[in-house]
Amino acid sequence: MTDIIKLTAAETAARIASGELTAVAVTEAHLARIEAVDEKVHAFLHVDREGALAQARAVDEKRERGEKLGPLAGVPLALKDIFTTEGIPTTVGSKMLEGWIPPYDATLTQRLKAADVVILGKTNMDEFAMGSSTENSAYGPTGNPWDLTRIPGGSGGGSSAALASFQAPLAIGTDTGGSIRQPAAVTGTVGVKPTYGAVSRYGMVAFSSSLDQGGPCARTVLDAALLHEVIAGHDPLDSTSIDAPVPPVVEAARNGSVAGMRVGVVKQFRGEGYQAGVVQRFDEAVALLKDLGAEIVELDCPSFDLALSAYYLIAPSECSSNLARFDGLRYGLRTGDDGTHSAEEVTSLTREAGFGDEVKRRIMLGTYALSSGYYDAYYGSAQKVRTLIKQDFDAAFEQVDVIVSPTTPTTAFPIGERADDPMAMYLADLCTIPTNLAGNAAMSLPCGLAPEDNLPVGLQIIAPVMKDDRLYKVGAAVEAAFVEKWGHPLLEEAPSL
């Protein structure tokens, strides 16, 4: 089992296609790993054992019939519990949807099944994807496999923890303000936020519709590219979906190089609040890029300093609108419907019981920002700042091909350390939020361990809109050089559970 679960997704698919391994054996090995360690990690909210084995058997039968298998056929995957899945629960980490069984699959779920990817189950997350630590799940926090007393990032901490604990070789996350990249950074894995609109949001429970984006999570850049190619592409069911070819991400990941590329370093992405070990590893990564033939360009993007404030007006405003549908009358939790309460009272009691503290906080912030007399002062002003951030990116990408930064200002912090300090929690989003506001693509990949705590540090790579292949071209080159020089931190230095 140990040998199977340590394989990359690409290696696993190749061995299944050749007949060296069966998809059932691979699935059983990962299900056994989940059974052995997930009681401690708590990466999964629901494990679909029978469904996963049925999908695996179908892959083996295809191979026996001589049918050509796709590049990820038979490879297990952990799916963030924000995408609808027909026949198995989708809770979004909330009591509001506890036990809800969707009658349909999200477009992303459909594409995974069509590619014969084996869905092991649904992973833990901050409620309605609101958080940077996966402590806001109504079903309890997830632990970081490097140190179970620390957070695995958020909101997609369950997906990143499943990868880092070898419970799955692939996972899916969503990124509204960094919720794919931050978990990747603090768990030593790879996470990609594609260009906004590149992956369908149909069937993804909405938090902030102009920011939310699903994307691939993996342990290597190539594995992320293979998954990216499966889930991306135009979807007529999503009005924000981009009707354009998927960039050649797999080809880029197989031919990684930075020779002759211009790589930008933004001065706003360092300074007060950044952990010394994170800055040290980032500086080493920049030096590595220079050694590989890249030209390093210093950039000044002054509006980035306003990104955090703008995001925490725009995202709560959109969440207050999106979550209005959870009223206790149509679906989901219903509390107080005993014949003695009005419809308004039932709605109030349901929301009190169903939403957690962070969700209530953001709904209230957003409702206030959108209220009469405050809309222009708050939400309207935040949208103007968003335009300035996009203009800063546009100007930067006239000078450089990609931008690099630390993914998070610090390594994983202890569970509970920031629970009573929302502002300290929100500061984890400093480096990731500008990309969401502008809509362009970004990746986090490991760049070593911080010397003061021996925990993973993430390198963020940012590319222009629909130039997602540049992420993989640069990421693959950095990954190969890093592994050659220092070894793979997850495979060689991660503590055993």
Tab-separated table of C-alpha atoms in Angstrom:
chain	number	residue	atom	x	y	z
A	1	MET	CA	0.000	0.000	0.000
A	2	THR	CA	2.783	2.429	0.920
A	3	ASP	CA	4.341	2.165	-2.540
A	4	ILE	CA	1.010	2.805	-4.278
A	5	ILE	CA	-0.008	5.861	-2.254
A	6	LYS	CA	3.405	7.513	-2.768
A	7	LEU	CA	3.072	7.408	-6.575
A	8	THR	CA	2.296	10.564	-8.508
A	9	ALA	CA	-1.002	10.723	-10.365
A	10	ALA	CA	0.839	10.481	-13.695
A	11	GLU	CA	2.714	7.358	-12.551
A	12	THR	CA	-0.468	5.786	-11.190
A	13	ALA	CA	-2.372	6.364	-14.442
A	14	ALA	CA	0.487	4.921	-16.501
A	15	ARG	CA	0.639	1.758	-14.396
A	16	ILE	CA	-3.128	1.293	-14.586
A	17	ALA	CA	-3.077	1.768	-18.373
A	18	SER	CA	-0.274	-0.777	-18.760
A	19	GLY	CA	-2.005	-3.333	-16.522
A	20	GLU	CA	0.757	-3.250	-13.912
A	21	LEU	CA	-1.834	-2.030	-11.392
A	22	THR	CA	-5.608	-2.254	-11.339
A	23	ALA	CA	-7.728	0.776	-10.584
A	24	VAL	CA	-9.449	-1.255	-7.869
A	25	ALA	CA	-6.121	-2.003	-6.153
A	26	VAL	CA	-5.152	1.667	-6.284
A	27	THR	CA	-8.527	2.751	-4.879
A	28	GLU	CA	-8.421	0.135	-2.134
A	29	ALA	CA	-4.930	1.290	-1.116
A	30	HIS	CA	-6.138	4.874	-0.707
A	31	LEU	CA	-9.316	3.838	1.090
A	32	ALA	CA	-7.142	1.843	3.495
A	33	ARG	CA	-4.940	4.899	4.031
A	34	ILE	CA	-8.010	7.024	4.773
A	35	GLU	CA	-9.199	4.462	7.290
A	36	ALA	CA	-5.766	4.369	8.920
A	37	VAL	CA	-5.058	8.103	9.309
A	38	ASP	CA	-8.104	10.288	8.694
A	39	GLU	CA	-9.425	9.949	12.233
A	40	LYS	CA	-6.407	12.072	13.205
A	41	VAL	CA	-6.290	14.373	10.159
A	42	HIS	CA	-10.042	14.848	9.532
A	43	ALA	CA	-9.559	15.670	5.839
A	44	PHE	CA	-12.819	14.023	4.731
A	45	LEU	CA	-16.420	14.793	5.613
A	46	HIS	CA	-17.782	11.890	3.571
A	47	VAL	CA	-16.018	8.862	2.069
A	48	ASP	CA	-17.901	7.205	-0.794
A	49	ARG	CA	-16.312	3.767	-0.547
A	50	GLU	CA	-18.828	1.877	-2.679
A	51	GLY	CA	-19.053	4.595	-5.302
A	52	ALA	CA	-15.269	4.856	-5.607
A	53	LEU	CA	-14.832	1.101	-5.994
A	54	ALA	CA	-17.607	0.996	-8.615
A	55	GLN	CA	-15.838	3.740	-10.612
A	56	ALA	CA	-12.544	1.843	-10.306
A	57	ARG	CA	-14.092	-1.421	-11.511
A	58	ALA	CA	-15.497	0.394	-14.545
A	59	VAL	CA	-11.979	1.607	-15.421
A	60	ASP	CA	-10.557	-1.920	-15.149
A	61	GLU	CA	-13.341	-3.257	-17.347
A	62	LYS	CA	-12.576	-0.601	-19.970
A	63	ARG	CA	-8.945	-1.620	-20.024
A	64	GLU	CA	-9.862	-5.313	-20.304
A	65	ARG	CA	-12.054	-4.496	-23.324
A	66	GLY	CA	-9.088	-2.803	-24.949
A	67	GLU	CA	-10.552	0.704	-24.746
A	68	LYS	CA	-8.105	3.599	-24.596
A	69	LEU	CA	-7.883	5.152	-21.143
A	70	GLY	CA	-7.568	8.863	-20.464
A	71	PRO	CA	-4.462	10.398	-18.865
A	72	LEU	CA	-5.965	10.212	-15.334
A	73	ALA	CA	-8.194	7.128	-15.648
A	74	GLY	CA	-8.390	5.242	-12.368
A	75	VAL	CA	-6.555	7.887	-10.331
A	76	PRO	CA	-8.254	8.670	-6.970
A	77	LEU	CA	-9.287	12.224	-6.105
A	78	ALA	CA	-10.556	14.100	-3.040
A	79	LEU	CA	-13.323	16.590	-3.912
A	80	LYS	CA	-13.942	19.746	-1.890
A	81	ASP	CA	-17.429	19.586	-0.399
A	82	ILE	CA	-18.579	22.689	-2.267
A	83	PHE	CA	-19.299	20.922	-5.575
A	84	THR	CA	-22.618	19.132	-5.967
A	85	THR	CA	-22.402	15.366	-6.306
A	86	GLU	CA	-25.466	13.370	-7.276
A	87	GLY	CA	-26.327	10.771	-4.673
A	88	ILE	CA	-23.771	11.717	-1.998
A	89	PRO	CA	-23.856	14.627	0.502
A	90	THR	CA	-22.782	18.185	-0.265
A	91	THR	CA	-22.665	20.202	2.971
A	92	VAL	CA	-20.274	23.104	2.195
A	93	GLY	CA	-18.946	22.576	5.726
A	94	SER	CA	-22.199	23.974	7.156
A	95	LYS	CA	-25.038	22.764	9.356
A	96	MET	CA	-27.293	24.640	6.934
A	97	LEU	CA	-26.878	21.823	4.369
A	98	GLU	CA	-26.172	18.924	6.712
A	99	GLY	CA	-27.300	15.706	5.052
A	100	TRP	CA	-28.318	17.377	1.773
A	101	ILE	CA	-28.061	14.962	-1.183
A	102	PRO	CA	-27.953	16.911	-4.468
A	103	PRO	CA	-30.027	15.575	-7.386
A	104	TYR	CA	-27.351	16.539	-9.937
A	105	ASP	CA	-23.610	16.758	-10.505
A	106	ALA	CA	-21.686	19.996	-10.898
A	107	THR	CA	-20.097	20.419	-14.336
A	108	LEU	CA	-16.690	19.862	-12.730
A	109	THR	CA	-17.932	16.635	-11.126
A	110	GLN	CA	-19.290	15.468	-14.490
A	111	ARG	CA	-15.951	16.140	-16.174
A	112	LEU	CA	-14.057	14.193	-13.512
A	113	LYS	CA	-16.366	11.205	-13.984
A	114	ALA	CA	-16.154	11.443	-17.781
A	115	ALA	CA	-12.352	11.307	-17.454
A	116	ASP	CA	-12.669	8.160	-15.257
A	117	VAL	CA	-11.136	9.902	-12.250
A	118	VAL	CA	-12.175	7.993	-9.099
A	119	ILE	CA	-13.848	10.304	-6.570
A	120	LEU	CA	-13.020	9.020	-3.080
A	121	GLY	CA	-15.276	11.442	-1.207
A	122	LYS	CA	-15.840	15.011	-0.079
A	123	THR	CA	-13.305	17.034	1.903
A	124	ASN	CA	-13.623	19.344	4.890
A	125	MET	CA	-13.657	23.109	4.418
A	126	ASP	CA	-14.398	26.404	6.087
A	127	GLU	CA	-18.163	26.886	6.088
A	128	PHE	CA	-19.293	28.230	2.706
A	129	ALA	CA	-15.563	28.645	1.912
A	130	MET	CA	-15.251	31.560	4.343
A	131	GLY	CA	-11.920	31.345	6.106
A	132	SER	CA	-8.168	30.888	5.839
A	133	SER	CA	-7.680	27.941	8.187
A	134	THR	CA	-10.483	25.315	7.926
A	135	GLU	CA	-11.295	26.076	11.560
A	136	ASN	CA	-14.683	27.466	10.548
A	137	SER	CA	-16.102	24.106	9.448
A	138	ALA	CA	-19.270	23.177	11.331
A	139	TYR	CA	-17.823	19.655	11.560
A	140	GLY	CA	-14.564	20.506	13.305
A	141	PRO	CA	-11.119	21.585	12.101
A	142	THR	CA	-8.713	19.650	9.896
A	143	GLY	CA	-5.129	19.130	11.058
A	144	ASN	CA	-2.009	19.861	9.027
A	145	PRO	CA	-0.230	16.510	8.398
A	146	TRP	CA	3.117	18.214	9.087
A	147	ASP	CA	1.903	19.096	12.589
A	148	LEU	CA	-1.639	18.105	13.535
A	149	THR	CA	-1.861	20.963	16.048
A	150	ARG	CA	-1.585	23.471	13.182
A	151	ILE	CA	-3.988	24.604	10.466
A	152	PRO	CA	-3.845	23.097	6.933
A	153	GLY	CA	-4.828	26.400	5.335
A	154	GLY	CA	-8.283	27.411	4.254
A	155	SER	CA	-10.857	27.295	3.044
A	156	GLY	CA	-9.812	24.085	1.271
A	157	GLY	CA	-7.771	22.581	4.092
A	158	GLY	CA	-9.395	19.173	3.733
A	159	SER	CA	-8.214	18.816	0.143
A	160	SER	CA	-4.649	19.936	0.903
A	161	ALA	CA	-4.456	17.712	3.995
A	162	ALA	CA	-5.664	14.708	1.986
A	163	LEU	CA	-2.775	15.248	-0.441
A	164	ALA	CA	-0.126	15.859	2.229
A	165	SER	CA	-1.188	12.771	4.216
A	166	PHE	CA	-1.195	10.585	1.064
A	167	GLN	CA	-4.906	9.865	1.293
A	168	ALA	CA	-5.307	10.949	-2.346
A	169	PRO	CA	-2.872	11.911	-5.136
A	170	LEU	CA	-5.253	14.542	-6.554
A	171	ALA	CA	-7.775	16.970	-5.101
A	172	ILE	CA	-10.059	19.807	-6.101
A	173	GLY	CA	-10.270	23.149	-4.319
A	174	THR	CA	-11.877	26.531	-4.841
A	175	ASP	CA	-10.163	29.891	-4.613
A	176	THR	CA	-12.045	33.097	-3.722
A	177	GLY	CA	-9.226	34.935	-1.950
A	178	GLY	CA	-6.520	32.271	-1.904
A	179	SER	CA	-8.286	29.112	-0.747
A	180	ILE	CA	-6.419	26.812	-3.140
A	181	ARG	CA	-3.013	28.465	-2.919
A	182	GLN	CA	-2.825	29.051	0.841
A	183	PRO	CA	-3.547	25.420	1.789
A	184	ALA	CA	-1.009	24.309	-0.822
A	185	ALA	CA	1.617	26.619	0.661
A	186	VAL	CA	1.287	25.464	4.266
A	187	THR	CA	1.096	21.731	3.414
A	188	GLY	CA	3.927	21.540	0.876
A	189	THR	CA	1.666	20.750	-2.090
A	190	VAL	CA	0.779	22.351	-5.443
A	191	GLY	CA	-2.403	24.392	-5.936
A	192	VAL	CA	-3.577	26.373	-8.949
A	193	LYS	CA	-6.177	29.127	-9.275
A	194	PRO	CA	-6.972	29.170	-12.997
A	195	THR	CA	-8.020	32.324	-14.812
A	196	TYR	CA	-11.469	33.380	-13.616
A	197	GLY	CA	-14.024	31.705	-15.885
A	198	ALA	CA	-11.668	28.955	-17.065
A	199	VAL	CA	-13.327	26.269	-14.899
A	200	SER	CA	-17.109	26.098	-14.705
A	201	ARG	CA	-18.812	27.284	-11.530
A	202	TYR	CA	-22.073	25.478	-12.379
A	203	GLY	CA	-22.900	23.300	-9.388
A	204	MET	CA	-20.359	25.015	-7.134
A	205	VAL	CA	-22.159	26.526	-4.143
A	206	ALA	CA	-21.613	30.274	-4.440
A	207	PHE	CA	-19.780	32.432	-1.910
A	208	SER	CA	-18.648	35.468	-3.949
A	209	SER	CA	-19.652	35.011	-7.571
A	210	SER	CA	-17.199	37.456	-9.141
A	211	LEU	CA	-14.252	35.885	-7.285
A	212	ASP	CA	-14.950	32.135	-6.822
A	213	GLN	CA	-12.885	29.787	-9.004
A	214	GLY	CA	-12.405	26.018	-8.849
A	215	GLY	CA	-8.995	24.550	-9.574
A	216	PRO	CA	-6.600	21.592	-9.318
A	217	CYS	CA	-4.572	20.504	-6.278
A	218	ALA	CA	-1.791	17.909	-6.450
A	219	ARG	CA	1.649	16.964	-5.176
A	220	THR	CA	3.502	17.792	-8.424
A	221	VAL	CA	3.177	20.446	-11.110
A	222	LEU	CA	2.571	17.865	-13.859
A	223	ASP	CA	-0.207	16.190	-11.875
A	224	ALA	CA	-1.886	19.584	-11.396
A	225	ALA	CA	-1.617	20.263	-15.140
A	226	LEU	CA	-3.195	16.922	-16.028
A	227	LEU	CA	-6.091	17.639	-13.680
A	228	HIS	CA	-6.389	21.231	-14.926
A	229	GLU	CA	-6.852	19.953	-18.481
A	230	VAL	CA	-9.654	17.617	-17.356
A	231	ILE	CA	-11.739	20.202	-15.509
A	232	ALA	CA	-11.201	23.356	-17.611
A	233	GLY	CA	-13.091	24.474	-20.698
A	234	HIS	CA	-16.179	26.373	-21.739
A	235	ASP	CA	-19.520	25.510	-20.143
A	236	PRO	CA	-22.737	27.023	-21.550
A	237	LEU	CA	-24.392	26.433	-18.160
A	238	ASP	CA	-22.084	29.036	-16.577
A	239	SER	CA	-22.608	32.582	-17.850
A	240	THR	CA	-19.112	33.595	-16.686
A	241	SER	CA	-17.384	30.697	-18.455
A	242	ILE	CA	-14.739	31.734	-21.012
A	243	ASP	CA	-15.432	30.438	-24.520
A	244	ALA	CA	-11.821	29.852	-25.548
A	245	PRO	CA	-9.441	26.893	-25.863
A	246	VAL	CA	-7.756	25.654	-22.687
A	247	PRO	CA	-4.124	26.841	-22.656
A	248	PRO	CA	-1.553	24.054	-23.276
A	249	VAL	CA	-0.892	23.471	-19.591
A	250	VAL	CA	0.269	19.831	-19.819
A	251	GLU	CA	2.725	20.591	-22.597
A	252	ALA	CA	4.073	23.483	-20.510
A	253	ALA	CA	4.464	21.266	-17.440
A	254	ARG	CA	6.384	18.680	-19.466
A	255	ASN	CA	8.715	21.343	-20.900
A	256	GLY	CA	9.388	23.599	-17.944
A	257	SER	CA	11.855	26.414	-18.526
A	258	VAL	CA	12.405	30.009	-17.454
A	259	ALA	CA	15.329	30.765	-19.754
A	260	GLY	CA	14.883	34.239	-21.197
A	261	MET	CA	11.703	34.929	-19.217
A	262	ARG	CA	11.174	38.153	-17.287
A	263	VAL	CA	10.074	37.459	-13.713
A	264	GLY	CA	8.631	40.270	-11.612
A	265	VAL	CA	9.069	40.743	-7.866
A	266	VAL	CA	6.530	43.168	-6.338
A	267	LYS	CA	7.851	45.303	-3.509
A	268	GLN	CA	4.395	45.351	-1.843
A	269	PHE	CA	4.628	41.568	-1.252
A	270	ARG	CA	7.114	41.774	1.624
A	271	GLY	CA	7.768	43.794	4.752
A	272	GLU	CA	6.063	43.966	8.125
A	273	GLY	CA	4.165	40.805	9.063
A	274	TYR	CA	6.250	38.447	6.934
A	275	GLN	CA	7.964	35.594	8.774
A	276	ALA	CA	11.756	35.676	8.400
A	277	GLY	CA	11.963	32.069	7.241
A	278	VAL	CA	9.318	32.663	4.572
A	279	VAL	CA	11.234	35.667	3.199
A	280	GLN	CA	14.493	33.679	3.280
A	281	ARG	CA	13.047	30.790	1.256
A	282	PHE	CA	11.407	33.209	-1.183
A	283	ASP	CA	14.702	35.035	-1.761
A	284	GLU	CA	16.387	31.663	-2.405
A	285	ALA	CA	13.671	30.822	-4.944
A	286	VAL	CA	14.228	34.146	-6.736
A	287	ALA	CA	17.975	33.439	-6.840
A	288	LEU	CA	17.192	29.984	-8.233
A	289	LEU	CA	15.063	31.526	-10.989
A	290	LYS	CA	17.961	33.829	-11.875
A	291	ASP	CA	20.334	30.856	-12.004
A	292	LEU	CA	17.906	29.112	-14.374
A	293	GLY	CA	18.145	31.999	-16.838
A	294	ALA	CA	15.319	34.322	-15.829
A	295	GLU	CA	15.646	38.090	-15.714
A	296	ILE	CA	14.419	39.470	-12.370
A	297	VAL	CA	12.497	42.753	-12.577
A	298	GLU	CA	11.508	44.859	-9.538
A	299	LEU	CA	7.886	46.048	-9.688
A	300	ASP	CA	5.887	48.686	-7.850
A	301	CYS	CA	2.125	47.999	-7.652
A	302	PRO	CA	0.849	50.563	-5.125
A	303	SER	CA	-2.834	49.578	-5.307
A	304	PHE	CA	-1.965	46.105	-3.981
A	305	ASP	CA	-1.782	47.669	-0.509
A	306	LEU	CA	-5.529	48.344	-0.779
A	307	ALA	CA	-6.461	44.834	-1.966
A	308	LEU	CA	-7.257	43.383	1.459
A	309	SER	CA	-9.657	46.205	2.309
A	310	ALA	CA	-11.370	46.030	-1.088
A	311	TYR	CA	-11.740	42.257	-0.917
A	312	TYR	CA	-13.322	42.328	2.539
A	313	LEU	CA	-16.020	44.645	1.204
A	314	ILE	CA	-16.651	42.943	-2.143
A	315	ALA	CA	-16.653	39.317	-0.920
A	316	PRO	CA	-18.990	39.864	2.068
A	317	SER	CA	-21.325	41.971	-0.088
A	318	GLU	CA	-21.651	39.200	-2.657
A	319	CYS	CA	-21.941	36.556	0.068
A	320	SER	CA	-24.823	38.421	1.726
A	321	SER	CA	-26.666	38.261	-1.596
A	322	ASN	CA	-25.796	34.641	-2.403
A	323	LEU	CA	-26.631	33.271	1.041
A	324	ALA	CA	-30.048	34.939	1.125
A	325	ARG	CA	-31.373	31.790	-0.567
A	326	PHE	CA	-30.830	29.814	2.661
A	327	ASP	CA	-34.064	30.844	4.302
A	328	GLY	CA	-35.307	27.565	5.812
A	329	LEU	CA	-38.285	27.535	3.449
A	330	ARG	CA	-37.051	25.946	0.212
A	331	TYR	CA	-34.328	23.425	1.075
A	332	GLY	CA	-31.712	22.647	3.676
A	333	LEU	CA	-32.095	23.113	7.412
A	334	ARG	CA	-35.451	24.309	8.796
A	335	THR	CA	-35.806	25.294	12.462
A	336	GLY	CA	-38.851	26.487	14.388
A	337	ASP	CA	-41.495	25.272	11.925
A	338	ASP	CA	-43.842	24.001	14.651
A	339	GLY	CA	-46.919	26.006	13.740
A	340	THR	CA	-46.273	28.753	16.282
A	341	HIS	CA	-43.819	30.847	14.241
A	342	SER	CA	-44.265	33.047	11.182
A	343	ALA	CA	-42.257	32.490	8.004
A	344	GLU	CA	-39.959	35.366	8.986
A	345	GLU	CA	-39.384	33.822	12.410
A	346	VAL	CA	-38.624	30.410	10.869
A	347	THR	CA	-36.083	32.051	8.570
A	348	SER	CA	-34.456	33.864	11.487
A	349	LEU	CA	-34.316	30.761	13.698
A	350	THR	CA	-32.942	28.659	10.820
A	351	ARG	CA	-30.164	31.102	10.045
A	352	GLU	CA	-29.278	31.420	13.714
A	353	ALA	CA	-28.943	27.639	14.009
A	354	GLY	CA	-27.490	26.925	10.571
A	355	PHE	CA	-24.799	29.569	10.042
A	356	GLY	CA	-21.561	29.739	12.021
A	357	ASP	CA	-19.980	32.871	13.473
A	358	GLU	CA	-17.725	33.698	10.511
A	359	VAL	CA	-20.561	33.341	7.994
A	360	LYS	CA	-22.800	35.574	10.116
A	361	ARG	CA	-19.984	38.123	10.435
A	362	ARG	CA	-19.540	38.335	6.665
A	363	ILE	CA	-23.269	38.469	5.943
A	364	MET	CA	-23.625	41.392	8.333
A	365	LEU	CA	-20.614	43.207	6.876
A	366	GLY	CA	-21.903	42.706	3.353
A	367	THR	CA	-25.477	43.677	4.103
A	368	TYR	CA	-24.256	46.880	5.753
A	369	ALA	CA	-21.955	47.704	2.814
A	370	LEU	CA	-24.838	47.276	0.373
A	371	SER	CA	-27.415	49.168	2.429
A	372	SER	CA	-29.006	52.405	1.295
A	373	GLY	CA	-26.673	55.344	1.771
A	374	TYR	CA	-23.531	53.199	2.071
A	375	TYR	CA	-23.404	51.383	-1.277
A	376	ASP	CA	-21.298	53.999	-3.085
A	377	ALA	CA	-19.107	54.718	-0.073
A	378	TYR	CA	-18.202	51.073	0.525
A	379	TYR	CA	-19.040	48.568	-2.229
A	380	GLY	CA	-18.736	51.114	-5.044
A	381	SER	CA	-15.391	52.385	-3.757
A	382	ALA	CA	-14.082	48.839	-3.378
A	383	GLN	CA	-14.931	48.118	-7.016
A	384	LYS	CA	-12.969	51.217	-8.055
A	385	VAL	CA	-9.963	49.903	-6.119
A	386	ARG	CA	-10.439	46.587	-7.904
A	387	THR	CA	-10.084	48.412	-11.217
A	388	LEU	CA	-6.859	50.036	-10.000
A	389	ILE	CA	-5.467	46.622	-9.023
A	390	LYS	CA	-6.250	45.249	-12.475
A	391	GLN	CA	-4.541	48.259	-14.033
A	392	ASP	CA	-1.454	47.640	-11.876
A	393	PHE	CA	-1.361	44.028	-13.080
A	394	ASP	CA	-1.783	45.121	-16.701
A	395	ALA	CA	1.107	47.556	-16.353
A	396	ALA	CA	3.247	44.911	-14.629
A	397	PHE	CA	2.621	42.330	-17.341
A	398	GLU	CA	3.837	44.788	-19.968
A	399	GLN	CA	7.223	44.515	-18.244
A	400	VAL	CA	7.296	40.846	-17.165
A	401	ASP	CA	5.996	37.417	-18.190
A	402	VAL	CA	5.102	36.270	-14.662
A	403	ILE	CA	5.180	37.644	-11.125
A	404	VAL	CA	6.451	35.726	-8.091
A	405	SER	CA	5.857	36.253	-4.366
A	406	PRO	CA	5.509	34.310	-1.143
A	407	THR	CA	2.103	32.612	-1.123
A	408	THR	CA	1.452	33.336	2.544
A	409	PRO	CA	3.255	35.724	4.912
A	410	THR	CA	3.788	32.953	7.496
A	411	THR	CA	3.872	29.185	7.770
A	412	ALA	CA	0.938	27.254	9.283
A	413	PHE	CA	-0.134	28.755	12.600
A	414	PRO	CA	-1.509	26.750	15.559
A	415	ILE	CA	-5.196	25.835	15.517
A	416	GLY	CA	-7.065	28.371	17.644
A	417	GLU	CA	-4.297	30.997	17.670
A	418	ARG	CA	-6.262	33.504	15.554
A	419	ALA	CA	-9.791	32.286	16.203
A	420	ASP	CA	-10.711	35.356	18.258
A	421	ASP	CA	-8.882	37.839	16.037
A	422	PRO	CA	-10.523	38.044	12.589
A	423	MET	CA	-8.132	40.760	11.388
A	424	ALA	CA	-5.082	38.606	12.126
A	425	MET	CA	-6.775	35.751	10.251
A	426	TYR	CA	-7.540	37.961	7.243
A	427	LEU	CA	-3.875	39.011	6.977
A	428	ALA	CA	-3.086	35.485	5.754
A	429	ASP	CA	-4.679	36.607	2.464
A	430	LEU	CA	-2.256	39.475	1.776
A	431	CYS	CA	-0.419	37.914	-1.175
A	432	THR	CA	-3.241	35.949	-2.755
A	433	ILE	CA	-6.177	38.386	-2.862
A	434	PRO	CA	-4.945	40.755	-5.629
A	435	THR	CA	-5.043	37.911	-8.165
A	436	ASN	CA	-8.666	37.080	-7.357
A	437	LEU	CA	-9.687	40.727	-7.684
A	438	ALA	CA	-8.007	40.968	-11.108
A	439	GLY	CA	-9.135	37.540	-12.334
A	440	ASN	CA	-5.768	36.293	-13.557
A	441	ALA	CA	-4.125	32.919	-12.892
A	442	ALA	CA	-1.818	31.886	-10.041
A	443	MET	CA	-0.069	28.836	-8.621
A	444	SER	CA	1.525	27.918	-5.300
A	445	LEU	CA	4.249	25.296	-5.141
A	446	PRO	CA	6.682	24.263	-2.392
A	447	CYS	CA	9.954	26.190	-2.044
A	448	GLY	CA	11.359	24.540	1.074
A	449	LEU	CA	10.857	24.605	4.817
A	450	ALA	CA	11.148	27.646	7.068
A	451	PRO	CA	14.257	27.167	9.241
A	452	GLU	CA	12.611	28.399	12.463
A	453	ASP	CA	9.770	25.851	12.527
A	454	ASN	CA	10.591	23.295	9.776
A	455	LEU	CA	7.202	23.880	8.114
A	456	PRO	CA	6.487	24.297	4.374
A	457	VAL	CA	6.775	27.608	2.550
A	458	GLY	CA	4.964	28.304	-0.722
A	459	LEU	CA	6.179	30.177	-3.797
A	460	GLN	CA	3.386	31.963	-5.667
A	461	ILE	CA	3.591	32.386	-9.451
A	462	ILE	CA	1.105	34.794	-11.090
A	463	ALA	CA	0.360	34.906	-14.830
A	464	PRO	CA	-1.873	37.100	-17.040
A	465	VAL	CA	-5.454	36.171	-17.918
A	466	MET	CA	-5.629	32.988	-20.044
A	467	LYS	CA	-1.861	32.523	-19.870
A	468	ASP	CA	-2.208	29.699	-17.341
A	469	ASP	CA	0.386	27.657	-19.231
A	470	ARG	CA	3.071	30.093	-18.019
A	471	LEU	CA	2.376	28.974	-14.441
A	472	TYR	CA	3.185	25.391	-15.372
A	473	LYS	CA	6.196	26.289	-17.513
A	474	VAL	CA	7.802	28.234	-14.663
A	475	GLY	CA	6.491	25.925	-11.931
A	476	ALA	CA	7.863	22.795	-13.557
A	477	ALA	CA	11.291	24.386	-14.001
A	478	VAL	CA	11.420	25.545	-10.376
A	479	GLU	CA	10.152	22.190	-9.097
A	480	ALA	CA	12.756	20.210	-11.063
A	481	ALA	CA	15.619	22.462	-9.975
A	482	PHE	CA	14.439	22.500	-6.385
A	483	VAL	CA	14.107	18.709	-6.164
A	484	GLU	CA	17.532	18.243	-7.740
A	485	LYS	CA	19.129	20.663	-5.296
A	486	TRP	CA	17.245	20.067	-2.048
A	487	GLY	CA	14.906	17.095	-2.554
A	488	HIS	CA	11.096	17.015	-2.404
A	489	PRO	CA	10.036	18.207	1.076
A	490	LEU	CA	6.782	16.274	1.146
A	491	LEU	CA	8.291	12.972	0.042
A	492	GLU	CA	11.509	13.212	2.030
A	493	GLU	CA	10.894	15.359	5.111
A	494	ALA	CA	7.199	15.203	6.023
A	495	PRO	CA	6.627	13.559	9.409
A	496	SER	CA	4.741	10.266	9.420
A	497	LEU	CA	1.271	10.223	10.947
